[in-house]
Tab-separated table of C-alpha atoms and ligand atoms in Angstrom:
chain	number	residue	atom	x	y	z
G	27	UNK	CA	132.845	114.420	91.973
G	28	UNK	CA	135.372	116.394	89.951
G	29	UNK	CA	136.472	119.556	91.767
G	30	UNK	CA	138.402	122.555	90.473
G	31	UNK	CA	141.830	120.844	90.492
G	32	UNK	CA	140.543	117.901	88.455
G	33	UNK	CA	139.009	120.223	85.855
G	34	UNK	CA	142.204	122.276	85.689
G	35	UNK	CA	144.314	119.139	85.211
G	36	UNK	CA	141.990	117.966	82.439
G	37	UNK	CA	142.341	121.393	80.807
G	38	UNK	CA	146.130	121.262	81.008
G	39	UNK	CA	146.194	117.709	79.699
G	40	UNK	CA	143.839	118.334	76.796
G	41	UNK	CA	145.028	121.756	75.651
G	42	UNK	CA	148.241	120.648	73.888
G	43	UNK	CA	146.332	117.879	72.095
G	44	UNK	CA	143.195	119.815	71.156
G	45	UNK	CA	144.406	123.288	70.207
G	46	UNK	CA	144.755	123.367	66.441
G	47	UNK	CA	142.488	120.341	65.938
G	48	UNK	CA	139.460	120.741	63.653
G	49	UNK	CA	136.166	119.009	64.432
G	50	UNK	CA	135.150	116.838	61.467
G	51	UNK	CA	132.229	114.925	62.972
G	52	UNK	CA	129.951	114.782	66.018
G	53	UNK	CA	128.104	111.663	67.210
G	54	UNK	CA	125.651	111.695	70.070
G	55	UNK	CA	124.390	108.908	72.311
G	56	UNK	CA	120.703	108.193	72.751
G	57	UNK	CA	120.312	109.495	76.290
G	58	UNK	CA	120.651	113.181	76.997
G	59	UNK	CA	122.736	114.789	79.690
G	60	UNK	CA	121.135	117.033	82.307
G	61	UNK	CA	121.862	119.958	80.000
G	62	UNK	CA	122.912	119.389	76.430
G	63	UNK	CA	122.630	121.464	73.251
G	64	UNK	CA	120.355	120.255	70.467
G	65	UNK	CA	121.900	117.853	67.920
G	66	UNK	CA	121.925	120.504	65.163
G	67	UNK	CA	123.721	123.016	67.418
G	68	UNK	CA	126.443	120.461	68.159
G	69	UNK	CA	126.668	119.427	64.515
G	70	UNK	CA	127.207	123.093	63.603
G	71	UNK	CA	130.654	122.817	65.226
G	72	UNK	CA	131.852	120.635	62.341
G	73	UNK	CA	134.570	122.432	60.417
G	74	UNK	CA	135.641	124.568	63.375
G	75	UNK	CA	139.105	124.582	64.884
G	76	UNK	CA	139.918	124.677	68.596
G	77	UNK	CA	141.885	127.822	69.449
G	78	UNK	CA	142.020	127.646	73.250
G	79	UNK	CA	140.836	125.811	76.354
G	80	UNK	CA	140.040	127.792	79.494
G	81	UNK	CA	138.407	127.140	82.840
G	82	UNK	CA	136.084	129.126	85.147
G	83	UNK	CA	135.326	127.403	88.441
G	84	UNK	CA	134.430	123.832	87.449
G	85	UNK	CA	133.454	124.777	83.888
G	86	UNK	CA	135.735	123.904	81.017
G	87	UNK	CA	135.460	126.146	77.952
G	88	UNK	CA	136.554	125.060	74.491
G	89	UNK	CA	136.979	128.143	72.302
G	90	UNK	CA	136.520	127.692	68.563
G	91	UNK	CA	137.908	129.749	65.694
G	92	UNK	CA	134.562	131.102	64.518
G	93	UNK	CA	133.860	132.479	67.986
G	94	UNK	CA	131.628	129.763	69.392
G	95	UNK	CA	132.261	128.321	72.830
G	96	UNK	CA	131.645	124.755	73.927
G	97	UNK	CA	130.941	124.752	77.662
G	98	UNK	CA	131.495	121.474	79.525
G	99	UNK	CA	130.613	120.693	83.152
G	100	UNK	CA	131.413	117.185	84.337
G	101	UNK	CA	128.553	116.995	86.856
G	102	UNK	CA	128.989	114.015	89.194
G	103	UNK	CA	130.650	111.411	87.017
G	104	UNK	CA	131.544	113.078	83.725
G	105	UNK	CA	134.868	112.427	82.018
G	106	UNK	CA	136.271	114.203	79.017
G	107	UNK	CA	139.230	112.754	77.204
G	108	UNK	CA	141.187	112.441	74.053
G	109	UNK	CA	141.210	109.043	72.377
G	110	UNK	CA	143.440	107.789	69.635
G	111	UNK	CA	141.835	105.668	66.928
G	112	UNK	CA	143.366	102.522	68.469
G	113	UNK	CA	141.272	102.818	71.649
G	114	UNK	CA	138.456	100.325	72.271
G	115	UNK	CA	134.853	101.602	72.454
G	116	UNK	CA	133.671	102.526	75.963
G	117	UNK	CA	130.249	102.309	77.648
G	118	UNK	CA	128.227	105.401	78.686
G	119	UNK	CA	129.694	107.557	75.941
G	120	UNK	CA	127.371	110.486	75.227
G	121	UNK	CA	129.304	112.560	72.786
G	122	UNK	CA	132.154	111.932	70.406
G	123	UNK	CA	133.813	114.763	68.502
G	124	UNK	CA	135.834	113.284	65.667
G	125	UNK	CA	138.935	115.316	64.915
G	126	UNK	CA	140.893	116.034	61.768
G	127	UNK	CA	143.911	114.079	63.083
G	128	UNK	CA	141.767	110.919	63.223
G	129	UNK	CA	141.590	111.073	67.018
G	130	UNK	CA	138.502	111.811	69.103
G	131	UNK	CA	137.355	113.990	71.982
G	132	UNK	CA	135.024	111.792	74.034
G	133	UNK	CA	132.542	112.769	76.758
G	134	UNK	CA	131.470	109.884	79.005
G	135	UNK	CA	129.049	110.204	81.937
G	136	UNK	CA	127.533	107.281	83.838
G	137	UNK	CA	125.051	109.371	85.843
G	138	UNK	CA	124.456	112.026	83.154
G	139	UNK	CA	124.437	115.063	85.486
G	140	UNK	CA	126.939	116.771	83.217
G	141	UNK	CA	126.428	119.630	80.782
G	142	UNK	CA	127.668	120.140	77.232
G	143	UNK	CA	126.382	123.367	75.699
G	144	UNK	CA	127.272	125.379	72.605
G	145	UNK	CA	127.196	129.201	72.719
G	146	UNK	CA	127.349	131.439	69.641
G	147	UNK	CA	130.110	133.999	69.068
G	148	UNK	CA	129.912	136.933	71.435
G	149	UNK	CA	127.599	135.205	73.916
G	150	UNK	CA	128.916	134.661	77.431
G	151	UNK	CA	127.479	131.402	78.871
G	152	UNK	CA	124.919	132.582	81.494
G	153	UNK	CA	126.121	129.984	84.011
G	154	UNK	CA	129.442	131.817	84.256
G	155	UNK	CA	127.733	134.892	85.690
G	156	UNK	CA	127.044	132.788	88.806
G	157	UNK	CA	130.659	131.704	89.229
G	158	UNK	CA	132.470	133.464	92.067
G	159	UNK	CA	136.065	134.647	92.219
G	160	UNK	CA	138.795	132.242	91.155
G	161	UNK	CA	140.753	131.144	94.248
G	162	UNK	CA	143.894	132.841	92.862
G	163	UNK	CA	142.129	136.080	91.904
G	164	UNK	CA	143.793	139.225	93.293
G	165	UNK	CA	140.301	140.418	94.145
G	166	UNK	CA	139.937	137.588	96.641
G	167	UNK	CA	141.204	139.248	99.807
G	168	UNK	CA	140.637	138.868	103.540
G	169	UNK	CA	139.228	142.408	103.642
G	170	UNK	CA	136.681	141.579	100.963
G	171	UNK	CA	135.519	138.389	102.705
G	172	UNK	CA	135.404	140.105	106.094
G	173	UNK	CA	133.276	142.879	104.619
G	174	UNK	CA	130.964	140.428	102.811
G	175	UNK	CA	130.332	138.385	105.941
G	176	UNK	CA	129.943	140.928	108.732
G	177	UNK	CA	127.264	139.693	111.138
G	178	UNK	CA	126.456	136.654	108.954
G	179	UNK	CA	125.733	133.471	110.901
G	180	UNK	CA	126.306	131.117	107.977
G	181	UNK	CA	128.728	128.261	108.815
G	182	UNK	CA	132.108	128.706	107.126
G	183	UNK	CA	131.998	125.231	105.548
G	184	UNK	CA	128.760	126.073	103.699
G	185	UNK	CA	130.180	129.481	102.759
G	186	UNK	CA	133.214	127.830	101.138
G	187	UNK	CA	131.007	125.417	99.186
G	188	UNK	CA	128.992	128.298	97.729
G	189	UNK	CA	130.579	128.621	94.303
G	190	UNK	CA	129.031	132.071	93.833
G	191	UNK	CA	131.555	133.502	96.315
G	192	UNK	CA	134.748	131.552	95.666
G	193	UNK	CA	134.642	129.317	92.599
G	194	UNK	CA	135.243	125.605	92.520
G	195	UNK	CA	135.883	124.598	96.150
G	196	UNK	CA	134.163	121.274	96.690
G	197	UNK	CA	133.480	119.204	99.751
G	198	UNK	CA	136.898	117.580	99.946
G	199	UNK	CA	139.054	120.668	99.692
G	200	UNK	CA	136.748	122.697	101.971
G	201	UNK	CA	137.329	120.174	104.790
G	202	UNK	CA	141.078	120.193	104.138
G	203	UNK	CA	141.351	124.013	104.079
G	204	UNK	CA	139.393	124.348	107.353
G	205	UNK	CA	141.647	121.795	109.027
G	206	UNK	CA	144.742	123.684	107.822
G	207	UNK	CA	143.291	126.905	109.297
G	208	UNK	CA	142.166	125.205	112.549
G	209	UNK	CA	138.630	126.460	111.992
G	210	UNK	CA	135.605	124.482	113.178
G	211	UNK	CA	133.410	123.910	110.101
G	212	UNK	CA	130.346	125.359	111.864
G	213	UNK	CA	132.067	128.648	112.761
G	214	UNK	CA	129.733	131.514	111.761
G	215	UNK	CA	131.498	133.488	109.019
G	216	UNK	CA	130.686	136.759	110.819
G	217	UNK	CA	132.935	135.654	113.701
G	218	UNK	CA	136.031	135.193	111.520
G	219	UNK	CA	138.653	137.936	111.782
G	220	UNK	CA	140.911	139.362	109.111
G	221	UNK	CA	143.950	137.329	110.095
G	222	UNK	CA	142.028	134.046	109.960
G	223	UNK	CA	140.515	134.925	106.581
G	224	UNK	CA	144.061	135.592	105.342
G	225	UNK	CA	145.167	132.157	106.579
G	226	UNK	CA	142.120	130.485	105.066
G	227	UNK	CA	142.667	132.054	101.627
G	228	UNK	CA	146.314	130.951	101.781
G	229	UNK	CA	145.323	127.406	102.767
G	230	UNK	CA	142.770	127.186	99.938
G	231	UNK	CA	145.349	128.298	97.375
G	232	UNK	CA	148.040	125.963	98.713
G	233	UNK	CA	145.759	122.912	98.878
G	234	UNK	CA	144.247	123.446	95.422
G	235	UNK	CA	147.714	124.051	93.924
G	236	UNK	CA	149.021	120.861	95.517
G	237	UNK	CA	146.084	118.910	94.103
G	238	UNK	CA	146.700	120.326	90.624
G	239	UNK	CA	150.395	119.473	90.923
G	240	UNK	CA	149.522	115.920	92.029
G	241	UNK	CA	147.237	115.579	89.021
G	242	UNK	CA	149.883	117.099	86.836
G	243	UNK	CA	152.212	114.232	87.669
G	244	UNK	CA	149.605	111.823	86.309
G	245	UNK	CA	149.626	113.644	82.965
G	246	UNK	CA	153.049	112.110	82.334
G	247	UNK	CA	151.397	108.712	82.117
G	248	UNK	CA	148.124	110.048	80.734
G	249	UNK	CA	146.109	107.129	79.486
G	250	UNK	CA	144.817	108.135	76.072
G	251	UNK	CA	142.149	105.469	76.071
G	252	UNK	CA	140.879	105.976	79.617
G	253	UNK	CA	141.510	109.615	80.402
G	254	UNK	CA	141.894	111.054	83.863
G	255	UNK	CA	140.343	109.056	86.655
G	256	UNK	CA	138.381	111.674	88.616
G	257	UNK	CA	140.216	112.204	91.886
G	258	UNK	CA	143.935	112.092	92.415
G	259	UNK	CA	145.836	110.342	95.130
G	260	UNK	CA	146.319	113.627	96.957
G	261	UNK	CA	147.339	113.252	100.579
G	262	UNK	CA	144.078	114.153	102.296
G	263	UNK	CA	144.578	114.894	105.995
G	264	UNK	CA	140.977	114.743	107.248
G	265	UNK	CA	138.521	114.075	104.410
G	266	UNK	CA	137.101	110.544	104.530
G	267	UNK	CA	139.091	109.726	107.688
G	268	UNK	CA	136.469	109.693	110.475
G	269	UNK	CA	137.758	107.713	113.459
G	270	UNK	CA	141.368	107.833	112.306
G	271	UNK	CA	143.880	109.807	114.400
G	272	UNK	CA	144.304	113.491	113.556
G	273	UNK	CA	147.664	113.954	111.802
G	274	UNK	CA	148.265	116.952	114.097
G	275	UNK	CA	147.308	115.714	117.588
G	276	UNK	CA	146.137	112.094	117.353
G	277	UNK	CA	142.542	112.789	118.459
G	278	UNK	CA	140.061	110.678	116.456
G	279	UNK	CA	138.699	112.698	113.524
G	280	UNK	CA	134.952	113.339	113.426
G	281	UNK	CA	132.417	113.244	110.604
G	282	UNK	CA	129.601	115.741	110.673
G	283	UNK	CA	126.795	116.169	108.125
G	284	UNK	CA	126.248	119.799	107.132
G	285	UNK	CA	123.744	120.823	104.452
G	286	UNK	CA	123.565	117.164	103.455
G	287	UNK	CA	127.323	116.863	102.897
G	288	UNK	CA	129.894	114.985	104.958
G	289	UNK	CA	132.373	117.219	106.735
G	290	UNK	CA	135.484	115.906	108.470
G	291	UNK	CA	137.409	117.715	111.203
G	292	UNK	CA	139.488	117.335	114.353
G	293	UNK	CA	137.499	118.337	117.467
G	294	UNK	CA	140.738	119.295	119.256
G	295	UNK	CA	142.602	121.209	116.514
G	296	UNK	CA	139.383	122.836	115.281
G	297	UNK	CA	137.478	123.541	118.531
G	298	UNK	CA	134.016	125.066	118.473
G	299	UNK	CA	134.271	128.570	119.926
F	30	ZN	ZN1	143.931	117.391	115.870
């Protein structure tokens, strides 16, 4: 599942290629995505030029010169990439935007949980109103989180996954940030003090930045025909490593299912209080 760093790396990889390109054609596959604009709304983008690419949480926003916005969410298995005309045709392609240069912007999605939606000039996509603070926002402070969570019993892992509070932290990076902060994933958020919140915010920023940097190194050998491959070979310390020794103390790491999602932690470094 693409998380914030993957979307940011896609944005950084696509921006230099797409900005200044004009859409000259749109073709759509037979099967619809979970949320997808009507064919005539997508076709109305023909003739428009890309002026910018931005990101909010896990949403990628393509801004066009007549004010429209194309909002893309990759869902579970979505991939968005730039193809030169020499690339072979791929399966599971849902949308192809043909570009003035002769190249294409391709959206591929095996499981079709993704979203591709067009918004008219001046309209903020409603989904963005639900997106919490960016992890690097100055408004994201320990004091704010402490105040928001006083007396709340909600486990910190579930709190981190709630994109309405902090945007874009998925299952993998939540486990990694809790390990870095030595917090048990089931710790009630109301029990977390200011100093620990400060450490947790720092860990989130560091881990997400490292993941973006790791993805950034793959841009150098960006495969035009295949795009980015979902997750990067980031050095994960706990995620997916149940039974393996903790990199801090050697205790076997544990997998726990919380809210239907796998959580990985070290029972010694992250003791339950
Ligand atoms: Zn440990």
